[in-house]
């Protein structure tokens, strides 16, 4: 493959092939980045591809393609927004990666201008956001446009008006001013947004840049309004009269107009001083509160800027000095194995602490034993198949807020006595055998509830919000009570005997550090509150592998009450029984979940624990589907559009209680579509497939009285 060949060694045929390959890769990455706001490769990888492309073009200029990525600054505008042709093109910047590149940049400028005088530069952080151009006519914001492909952008005026850093009107300005800058989201706002999104079951964003881009490019400005976007101004497009004589002066004017400008922007007389400021900004990178991916240098004198002008897509008078990728080498001190709720053994790299992109990293995920061996879950080599050994020098990388990973291993520095990592075949917490089932990349402890690590994780799951949700008894308190010598909670049943045990205990809970009479009473009351529990919630709370929230409710709805269900589980232990056939016949259960469920309810320690728990509970029957008289029993329903008389959740619950299955998408298996106002493609698809469609009123008529 040409991709791994050094550019200096490419022959002409290979170079042609390589340019085609790079054009494809960069083109695909551009589309993912600009149109779907979901980059598929890291910025560093992207820069590396572009760099390699320009290197190959540099060696073989006659092979440069007509669609060369070096001539493109972005992606074409997407459908959905109207187009805006920029009065002055919005260009991107060339990149520099080290100090030498910067001195070369200065020398090119001096050569072009035919001078050996020093050049003054402004230096500013390069905000990692989305470029935006704001056109003001007679002081009023008329158009806001994204960069798009540099010549034509998207009209996002309505959305831009919702951003509080963007004034709708500016005073004492030239008749026409186009202010350009970057829309971004702060780290704090990004974290809040993702928390809110996940609470609502919405999409979360990989990093602040994606969140900013996704928020600005909303077709509904009301959504943009809810998103905490910010804007820094640092440049301009069309002007009816100049703002100043220097870059620094012009930026000061933008600040006077009422725009936020970056406080780290400064002017320097020498490249050495400018580079020092680069290092200062880099050192502050992690504490700025927003993402930057480098520093931009601009020739300060605007007369010189205009003499220097542009190459095809980049100005000669400005350059972006990128920060090194968020990579760092350090030593792997050890590999810790953590045991999860379902017994999964997760290896974690313990690293000699190292700063990666401004953040100190001392742990990295190692996923599973294949990953340590240098293979992915399909068995394909990763890191060129290099395994990871304790004592190795490893390259750590960090992308956004993702857990750090190991990018590479330096075999030349491997200690002579470093042995391949022997992944434990017994659980480090309970010594039970840890096994890998076929097709499972994960090795699991078979200790079940005798394994303290699994037991404590299961207890945390048991008290989680979607399970028993006991006020004042969260993961932290579980850690405290677990294996407590006086008042232990070692299994779920112990929660419900806590008060009784406390009352006969001389070392009362209320006398402990951090507790008092009131907090102890509150805890006991909160526990009492959950002695009555829904069947589905209980089943989910047990933390049986593969039995999630939806499955818990599904199984509960099918069996109706606990006694009937446990009886069926007893019968179903015999795989030739009708009870077994019934169980695996439940739509949405399947063999894997059935086996897991049967294992939990087979006679033995786990079942005994469940029975001990249930003795303290009143289990509410699940609303069993009323199959008799229900016109929709056994049917598959889809809801689409807005419902006005009941919420989507209620509609879904009613349908399920009447024995129907609710699906999210139309297929040949759909029996009935309930379409409210605003139903779009689903209604059309249902019509195409000849599926019966009714409106909300008809739906309510259908279920009333059932
Ligand atoms: Zn174990």
mmCIF file of C-alpha atoms in Angstrom, residues 550-559 581-591 593 634-637 656 659-663 669 671:
data_model
loop_
_atom_site.group_PDB
_atom_site.id
_atom_site.type_symbol
_atom_site.label_atom_id
_atom_site.label_comp_id
_atom_site.label_asym_id
_atom_site.label_seq_id
_atom_site.Cartn_x
_atom_site.Cartn_y
_atom_site.Cartn_z
ATOM 1 C CA UNK A 550 -36.812 -2.819 28.576
ATOM 2 C CA UNK A 551 -36.358 -6.579 28.901
ATOM 3 C CA UNK A 552 -37.367 -6.458 32.575
ATOM 4 C CA UNK A 553 -40.623 -4.729 31.659
ATOM 5 C CA UNK A 554 -41.216 -7.001 28.708
ATOM 6 C CA UNK A 555 -40.835 -10.175 30.757
ATOM 7 C CA UNK A 556 -42.914 -8.752 33.592
ATOM 8 C CA UNK A 557 -45.697 -7.856 31.170
ATOM 9 C CA UNK A 558 -45.634 -11.354 29.719
ATOM 10 C CA UNK A 559 -45.838 -13.212 33.064
ATOM 11 C CA UNK A 581 -40.436 -22.873 24.665
ATOM 12 C CA UNK A 582 -42.739 -20.106 25.917
ATOM 13 C CA UNK A 583 -39.812 -18.163 27.343
ATOM 14 C CA UNK A 584 -37.673 -18.115 24.232
ATOM 15 C CA UNK A 585 -40.756 -17.419 22.111
ATOM 16 C CA UNK A 586 -41.217 -14.000 23.753
ATOM 17 C CA UNK A 587 -40.459 -11.447 21.097
ATOM 18 C CA UNK A 588 -37.380 -9.574 22.316
ATOM 19 C CA UNK A 589 -36.068 -12.281 24.677
ATOM 20 C CA UNK A 590 -34.173 -14.820 22.613
ATOM 21 C CA UNK A 591 -31.821 -17.627 23.525
ATOM 22 C CA UNK A 593 -31.169 -13.651 27.471
ATOM 23 C CA UNK A 634 -50.160 -9.237 19.092
ATOM 24 C CA UNK A 635 -49.929 -6.383 16.594
ATOM 25 C CA UNK A 636 -46.940 -4.180 15.865
ATOM 26 C CA UNK A 637 -47.700 -0.457 16.134
ATOM 27 C CA UNK A 656 -48.153 -2.481 25.343
ATOM 28 C CA UNK A 659 -50.771 -6.671 24.087
ATOM 29 C CA UNK A 660 -49.269 -4.725 21.197
ATOM 30 C CA UNK A 661 -45.607 -4.252 20.416
ATOM 31 C CA UNK A 662 -44.480 -0.691 19.700
ATOM 32 C CA UNK A 663 -41.745 -0.231 17.149
ATOM 33 C CA UNK A 669 -44.115 -6.273 9.927
ATOM 34 C CA UNK A 671 -49.737 -3.642 11.432
#
